[in-house]
Short mmCIF file of C-alpha atoms in Angstrom, two decimals:
data_model
loop_
_atom_site.label_atom_id
_atom_site.label_comp_id
_atom_site.label_asym_id
_atom_site.label_seq_id
_atom_site.Cartn_x
_atom_site.Cartn_y
_atom_site.Cartn_z
CA UNK A 28 0.00 0.00 0.00
CA UNK A 29 1.21 3.50 -0.82
CA UNK A 30 -0.28 6.96 -0.54
CA UNK A 31 -2.25 8.36 2.36
CA UNK A 32 -3.79 5.94 4.83
CA UNK A 33 -6.35 6.88 7.44
CA UNK A 34 -6.72 4.74 10.57
CA UNK A 35 -10.05 4.62 12.37
CA UNK A 36 -11.07 2.59 15.40
CA UNK A 37 -14.44 0.88 15.14
CA UNK A 38 -16.06 -0.73 18.20
CA UNK A 39 -16.91 -4.40 17.89
CA UNK A 40 -20.25 -5.44 19.37
CA UNK A 41 -20.84 -8.66 21.28
CA UNK A 42 -23.50 -9.49 18.68
CA UNK A 43 -20.93 -9.22 15.86
CA UNK A 44 -19.43 -12.51 17.00
CA UNK A 45 -20.34 -15.91 15.57
CA UNK A 46 -20.30 -19.26 17.41
CA UNK A 47 -16.53 -19.55 16.83
CA UNK A 48 -15.71 -16.24 18.56
CA UNK A 49 -14.91 -14.50 15.26
CA UNK A 50 -16.60 -11.44 13.82
CA UNK A 51 -19.28 -12.86 11.53
CA UNK A 52 -18.75 -12.23 7.82
CA UNK A 53 -22.08 -10.42 7.44
CA UNK A 54 -21.22 -8.14 10.36
CA UNK A 55 -17.84 -7.40 8.80
CA UNK A 56 -19.65 -5.65 5.93
CA UNK A 57 -21.38 -3.47 8.55
CA UNK A 58 -17.98 -2.68 10.10
CA UNK A 59 -16.75 -1.66 6.63
CA UNK A 60 -19.61 0.82 6.39
CA UNK A 61 -18.94 2.14 9.90
CA UNK A 62 -15.27 2.64 8.99
CA UNK A 63 -16.14 4.55 5.79
CA UNK A 64 -18.48 6.88 7.68
CA UNK A 65 -16.08 7.37 10.62
CA UNK A 66 -13.23 8.21 8.28
CA UNK A 67 -14.90 10.16 5.49
CA UNK A 68 -18.18 11.48 6.88
CA UNK A 69 -21.91 11.09 6.69
CA UNK A 70 -23.17 11.63 3.13
CA UNK A 71 -24.73 15.06 2.67
CA UNK A 72 -28.44 15.29 3.47
CA UNK A 73 -28.48 12.21 5.72
CA UNK A 74 -28.59 12.09 9.48
CA UNK A 75 -28.12 15.09 11.76
CA UNK A 76 -24.95 17.10 12.39
CA UNK A 77 -22.38 15.41 14.59
CA UNK A 78 -18.62 14.95 14.80
CA UNK A 79 -16.68 16.09 11.75
CA UNK A 80 -14.98 13.24 9.90
CA UNK A 81 -11.21 12.85 9.86
CA UNK A 82 -11.21 13.51 6.08
CA UNK A 83 -14.25 15.32 4.68
CA UNK A 84 -15.04 13.44 1.47
CA UNK A 85 -18.57 12.03 1.81
CA UNK A 86 -19.94 14.91 3.87
CA UNK A 87 -18.98 17.25 1.02
CA UNK A 88 -21.23 15.43 -1.46
CA UNK A 89 -24.21 17.69 -2.29
CA UNK A 90 -27.63 16.96 -0.81
CA UNK A 91 -29.65 14.78 -3.15
CA UNK A 92 -26.64 12.82 -4.41
CA UNK A 93 -26.50 9.27 -3.12
CA UNK A 94 -23.35 7.21 -2.59
CA UNK A 95 -24.15 3.67 -3.67
CA UNK A 96 -22.25 0.43 -3.16
CA UNK A 97 -21.49 -1.22 -6.50
CA UNK A 98 -19.45 -4.17 -5.19
CA UNK A 99 -17.78 -5.59 -2.06
CA UNK A 100 -14.76 -7.85 -2.07
CA UNK A 101 -13.41 -9.41 1.13
CA UNK A 102 -10.41 -11.66 1.83
CA UNK A 103 -9.88 -13.19 5.26
CA UNK A 104 -6.25 -13.93 6.13
CA UNK A 105 -6.71 -14.53 9.85
CA UNK A 106 -9.82 -14.70 12.04
CA UNK A 107 -10.89 -11.33 13.41
CA UNK A 108 -11.72 -12.41 16.93
CA UNK A 109 -14.20 -10.47 19.01
CA UNK A 110 -12.53 -8.23 21.59
CA UNK A 111 -14.07 -5.62 23.83
CA UNK A 112 -11.78 -2.99 22.30
CA UNK A 113 -12.19 -1.28 18.90
CA UNK A 114 -10.74 -2.90 15.79
CA UNK A 115 -8.17 -0.83 13.87
CA UNK A 116 -9.18 -0.20 10.27
CA UNK A 117 -6.82 1.39 7.75
CA UNK A 118 -8.64 3.13 4.88
CA UNK A 119 -7.58 4.59 1.56
CA UNK A 120 -8.95 5.17 -1.94
CA UNK A 121 -7.90 3.43 -5.17
CA UNK A 122 -8.96 3.06 -8.80
CA UNK A 123 -10.54 6.50 -9.21
CA UNK A 124 -12.52 6.32 -12.45
CA UNK A 125 -14.86 8.83 -14.14
CA UNK A 126 -17.92 7.63 -12.19
CA UNK A 127 -16.64 5.30 -9.44
CA UNK A 128 -13.80 4.59 -7.04
CA UNK A 129 -12.71 1.91 -4.61
CA UNK A 130 -12.53 2.26 -0.84
CA UNK A 131 -9.82 -0.08 0.47
CA UNK A 132 -9.65 -1.51 3.98
CA UNK A 133 -7.29 -3.47 6.18
CA UNK A 134 -8.79 -4.71 9.43
CA UNK A 135 -6.09 -5.19 12.06
CA UNK A 136 -6.38 -7.02 15.34
CA UNK A 137 -6.46 -4.28 18.00
CA UNK A 138 -3.94 -6.10 20.23
CA UNK A 139 -1.47 -7.82 17.88
CA UNK A 140 -1.93 -5.41 14.92
CA UNK A 141 -1.94 -8.40 12.52
CA UNK A 142 -3.92 -7.89 9.31
CA UNK A 143 -6.98 -10.12 9.60
CA UNK A 144 -9.09 -8.90 6.68
CA UNK A 145 -8.42 -7.04 3.45
CA UNK A 146 -11.47 -5.63 1.72
CA UNK A 147 -12.62 -3.28 -1.00
CA UNK A 148 -15.89 -1.50 -1.75
CA UNK A 149 -16.56 0.04 -5.15
CA UNK A 150 -18.69 3.15 -4.73
CA UNK A 151 -20.46 5.43 -7.19
CA UNK A 152 -22.31 8.71 -6.82
CA UNK A 153 -25.92 8.39 -7.99
CA UNK A 154 -28.41 11.04 -9.05
CA UNK A 155 -31.85 9.70 -8.04
CA UNK A 156 -33.72 12.39 -10.01
CA UNK A 157 -31.98 11.44 -13.27
CA UNK A 158 -31.92 7.76 -12.25
CA UNK A 159 -28.29 7.20 -13.17
CA UNK A 160 -24.73 7.17 -11.94
CA UNK A 161 -23.16 10.62 -11.83
CA UNK A 162 -19.67 11.39 -13.10
CA UNK A 163 -17.30 12.63 -10.41
CA UNK A 164 -16.57 16.35 -10.63
CA UNK A 165 -12.98 17.54 -10.82
CA UNK A 166 -13.25 18.74 -7.18
CA UNK A 167 -14.54 15.32 -6.08
CA UNK A 168 -11.75 13.58 -7.98
CA UNK A 169 -9.15 15.90 -6.41
CA UNK A 170 -10.56 15.29 -2.94
CA UNK A 171 -10.45 11.51 -3.45
CA UNK A 172 -6.93 11.71 -4.89
CA UNK A 173 -5.61 13.02 -1.54
CA UNK A 174 -6.28 9.53 -0.13
CA UNK A 175 -5.32 7.50 -3.21
CA UNK A 176 -3.04 4.49 -2.98
CA UNK A 177 -2.58 1.06 -4.49
CA UNK A 178 -5.68 -1.14 -4.49
CA UNK A 179 -6.13 -3.82 -1.86
CA UNK A 180 -6.62 -6.24 -4.74
CA UNK A 181 -4.62 -5.59 -7.88
CA UNK A 182 -7.06 -6.09 -10.73
#
């Protein structure tokens, strides 16, 4: 990984655990979403004002524009065991294209700092009035580029 990396800490819930003591794979997708929001903000026009994100990318998206998940990809290299301390998640952006980009993640055990999970979410901005994906503006592309690095999964 190269470029800027943002580390966020995301609390694990007791209910995230499966019968083996690991964070369940379905709940990992929820943790990915929590990490994106903690790091890059609540999308404009959703929720109420709160804590400013570490890097203001999603909060800067205009009201009425939706940020949609196009694809998730997850690779488990070691079980992410439930702990009553937050999991460390490293985030960065990759593969910025005209109308989409990838959010990359590394989930690290909060005690050993071993990488347990590598993941990627492809996101696109969507205009619900027009009913189609919206091209990223030059300002949006520039903002994303500040966090750009090599993809979690080389395509």
